[in-house]
Each structure stands twice: as structure tokens, then as C-alpha cells.
């Protein structure tokens, strides 16, 4: 059965007197363990879709199911708890807490799970090592480059091994060499841990390693393609 199911999803923003229809009757199903890339022109609704999938915003209409849970019917409190227990999110703008070190930032999801401080920091440091930041564990975000901060954000998303990780242009602010490294490391980590990974991206390379590529245009699903091994190799 799909781990993510989207039914007749609609999102309308109000800007002054105007209505912006960001998503209009979106239907999708994503299978467990899939790497799914969401692509499409700027302003087509990709970030809006990701925000609804991850429960960061409420849909205007329609439903988002994660496993058997209808997250569109949850209260804000239920949703916050569900996100902490089951979901990871990698933001384009990192969203690190400025007063915490890299390791403390990465350890946050483990704190919500009740892991003790010593164990949390050990696991966080291990996760930072996997992202090539073993020497930066004690640094604050302001002491790191954008690329390093994003790798801290990625380590934070993975550390508690959530069922699903959502990522909005995770490599948008990295140089092209770092992008490749970070990308492949991230996707390997998802595959090794059987984590479903849903990502908005402009990277052509990335869409090539995806199991599914969903193209959004004018707030609708323009195409939804499951890549077979042959298509990926091409
Ligand atoms: P994409 O991620 O594909 O670039 P977005 O999902 O960010 O597109 O935006 C889709 C449309 O919804 C755009 O017209 C955008 O201006 C509008 N939009 C997105 N977020 C908001 C918001 N918080 N308030 C008003 N309009 C928004
Ligand atoms: P992206 O690179 O994903 O298209 P944007 O710069 O369009 O990102 O949007 C960044 C954030 O601003 C998103 O969280 C989106 O919801 C919000 N946003 C986008 N368009 C608008 C808008 N017209 N009014 C208010 N917020 C917006």
C-alpha cells in the first residue's frame, strides 16, 4: 500500500482581495521507500505541495494520508506530535537554531523521542560524520558556510530515522561539486534506512536517480512517472 496518499488536494491562498489557487485537485500515491522528485516551473505549486504533504500547512480541501493517518484532519497539536515522531523535513533555508551547536541541532529530534542527552549527542555526532562534518559538531550555525549548515539540516532530518523525509530544494544553496556529494550521500542514507524521500528539486541529475518523478504545472499534476531501472541508467 502507498505510504503517502493525496486525494483531491486543493490549496488557495488569499492575498488581499485576490485568491491564488496554488494547488487544484492534486492526486498522488507514493510507495514506501521510494525516492520521489517533484519538479516543475517556478511558481507551479511545488513548495505548496510539499508543505501540505509534510503537514506544515493545512489544505483548503482534500486529504493527505501518511500511512493510515489522515493528517489533514489532525489538530495542530496532533500534527506537531505526528511530525516529531514520523517525519523529517529539510528546509531550503536550513532552519537551524542559532544558539545551539551543530550537534545540539541534530540531536533535537532525538530529544523529542526521549533519548538521553549523552546518547543523543553521540548519535548526532555520528550523523554529522556521515555528512562530512565530524570536526564541526561544536560549531554554531553562524560559524559555518551555507553548505555546511545545510548538511547539518540533513543530518537532523535523518538522525531519528523517520518514516518519511521531505526536502525543499535541499541543495539549492550549494555549489555544484558539493551538491553532487551531498545528494548521493543523502539518497544512499534514505535507501539504506528504507526511508521514503520526497524532494522538490531543480537538479536534472537528481530526477535521474529518482524512483518517481512528479511534474507539477499550474497547481496540477502534469505527469507522474515511475522510473524503471532502464530509464535511470539512460
Ligand atoms: P513553486 O514551489 O513551484 O515555486 P509555490 O508553491 O511556492 O511554487 O507557489 C505556488 C503559488 O502559490 C505561487 O503563485 C505563489 O506566489 C503562491 N503562494 C505560495 N505560498 C503563498 C503564501 N504563503 N501566500 C500567498 N501566496 C502563496
Ligand atoms: P521556491 O524557491 O520554493 O519557489 P519561494 O521563494 O517561491 O520558494 O517561496 C519561499 C516561501 O515563501 C514559501 O514558504 C512560500 O510558501 C512563500 N511564498 C511564496 N510565494 C508567496 C507569496 N506570493 N506570498 C507569500 N508567501 C509566499
Tab-separated table of N, CA and C and ligand atoms in Angstrom, residues 13-15 20-22 40-49 57 168 200, ligand 1:
chain	number	residue	atom	x	y	z
A	13	UNK	N	-4.556	30.405	-1.468
A	13	UNK	CA	-4.059	31.478	-0.600
A	13	UNK	C	-4.858	32.730	-0.884
A	14	UNK	N	-5.089	33.499	0.162
A	14	UNK	CA	-5.712	34.800	-0.025
A	14	UNK	C	-4.651	35.873	0.114
A	15	UNK	N	-4.549	36.699	-0.895
A	15	UNK	CA	-3.607	37.816	-0.850
A	15	UNK	C	-4.436	39.073	-1.072
A	20	UNK	N	-5.225	33.102	-4.745
A	20	UNK	CA	-4.214	32.399	-5.541
A	20	UNK	C	-4.478	30.911	-5.388
A	21	UNK	N	-4.845	30.257	-6.488
A	21	UNK	CA	-5.064	28.809	-6.433
A	21	UNK	C	-3.720	28.134	-6.666
A	22	UNK	N	-3.073	27.748	-5.557
A	22	UNK	CA	-1.719	27.196	-5.660
A	22	UNK	C	-1.752	25.721	-6.045
A	40	UNK	N	9.102	20.982	-11.813
A	40	UNK	CA	8.146	21.854	-12.492
A	40	UNK	C	8.603	23.293	-12.443
A	41	UNK	N	7.950	24.163	-13.222
A	41	UNK	CA	8.373	25.561	-13.296
A	41	UNK	C	8.229	26.286	-11.954
A	42	UNK	N	8.948	27.382	-11.807
A	42	UNK	CA	8.842	28.219	-10.615
A	42	UNK	C	7.414	28.743	-10.489
A	43	UNK	N	6.879	28.703	-9.283
A	43	UNK	CA	5.528	29.207	-9.047
A	43	UNK	C	4.437	28.211	-9.383
A	44	UNK	N	4.793	26.964	-9.739
A	44	UNK	CA	3.779	25.990	-10.160
A	44	UNK	C	3.076	25.324	-8.984
A	45	UNK	N	3.642	25.437	-7.769
A	45	UNK	CA	2.979	24.860	-6.598
A	45	UNK	C	3.772	23.763	-5.901
A	46	UNK	N	5.050	23.595	-6.263
A	46	UNK	CA	5.856	22.504	-5.701
A	46	UNK	C	6.039	22.641	-4.185
A	47	UNK	N	6.459	23.823	-3.741
A	47	UNK	CA	6.674	24.026	-2.303
A	47	UNK	C	5.363	23.909	-1.547
A	48	UNK	N	4.303	24.443	-2.150
A	48	UNK	CA	2.988	24.348	-1.522
A	48	UNK	C	2.610	22.874	-1.339
A	49	UNK	N	2.818	22.063	-2.366
A	49	UNK	CA	2.501	20.636	-2.265
A	49	UNK	C	3.303	19.984	-1.149
A	57	UNK	N	1.354	22.991	6.452
A	57	UNK	CA	0.200	23.863	6.181
A	57	UNK	C	-1.028	22.985	5.999
A	168	UNK	N	12.900	20.464	0.564
A	168	UNK	CA	12.563	21.516	-0.397
A	168	UNK	C	13.859	22.114	-0.938
A	200	UNK	N	11.559	18.387	-3.561
A	200	UNK	CA	11.405	19.371	-4.633
A	200	UNK	C	12.802	19.703	-5.127
B	1	LIG	P1	6.986	26.650	-6.503
B	1	LIG	O1	7.472	25.975	-5.261
B	1	LIG	O2	6.613	25.673	-7.575
B	1	LIG	O3	7.891	27.700	-6.996
B	1	LIG	P2	4.990	27.733	-4.713
B	1	LIG	O4	4.329	26.523	-4.168
B	1	LIG	O5	5.993	28.415	-3.859
B	1	LIG	O6	5.600	27.367	-6.146
B	1	LIG	O7	3.867	28.780	-5.110
B	1	LIG	C1	2.716	28.457	-5.874
B	1	LIG	C2	1.851	29.690	-5.990
B	1	LIG	O8	1.285	29.992	-4.736
B	1	LIG	C3	2.584	30.930	-6.429
B	1	LIG	O9	1.701	31.685	-7.210
B	1	LIG	C4	2.914	31.616	-5.124
B	1	LIG	O10	3.067	33.002	-5.299
B	1	LIG	C5	1.689	31.282	-4.301
B	1	LIG	N1	1.971	31.195	-2.845
B	1	LIG	C6	2.784	30.304	-2.231
B	1	LIG	N2	2.801	30.483	-0.908
B	1	LIG	C7	1.988	31.532	-0.679
B	1	LIG	C8	1.584	32.211	0.501
B	1	LIG	N3	2.023	31.844	1.720
B	1	LIG	N4	0.728	33.254	0.367
B	1	LIG	C9	0.267	33.618	-0.844
B	1	LIG	N5	0.587	33.020	-1.993
B	1	LIG	C10	1.455	31.983	-1.918
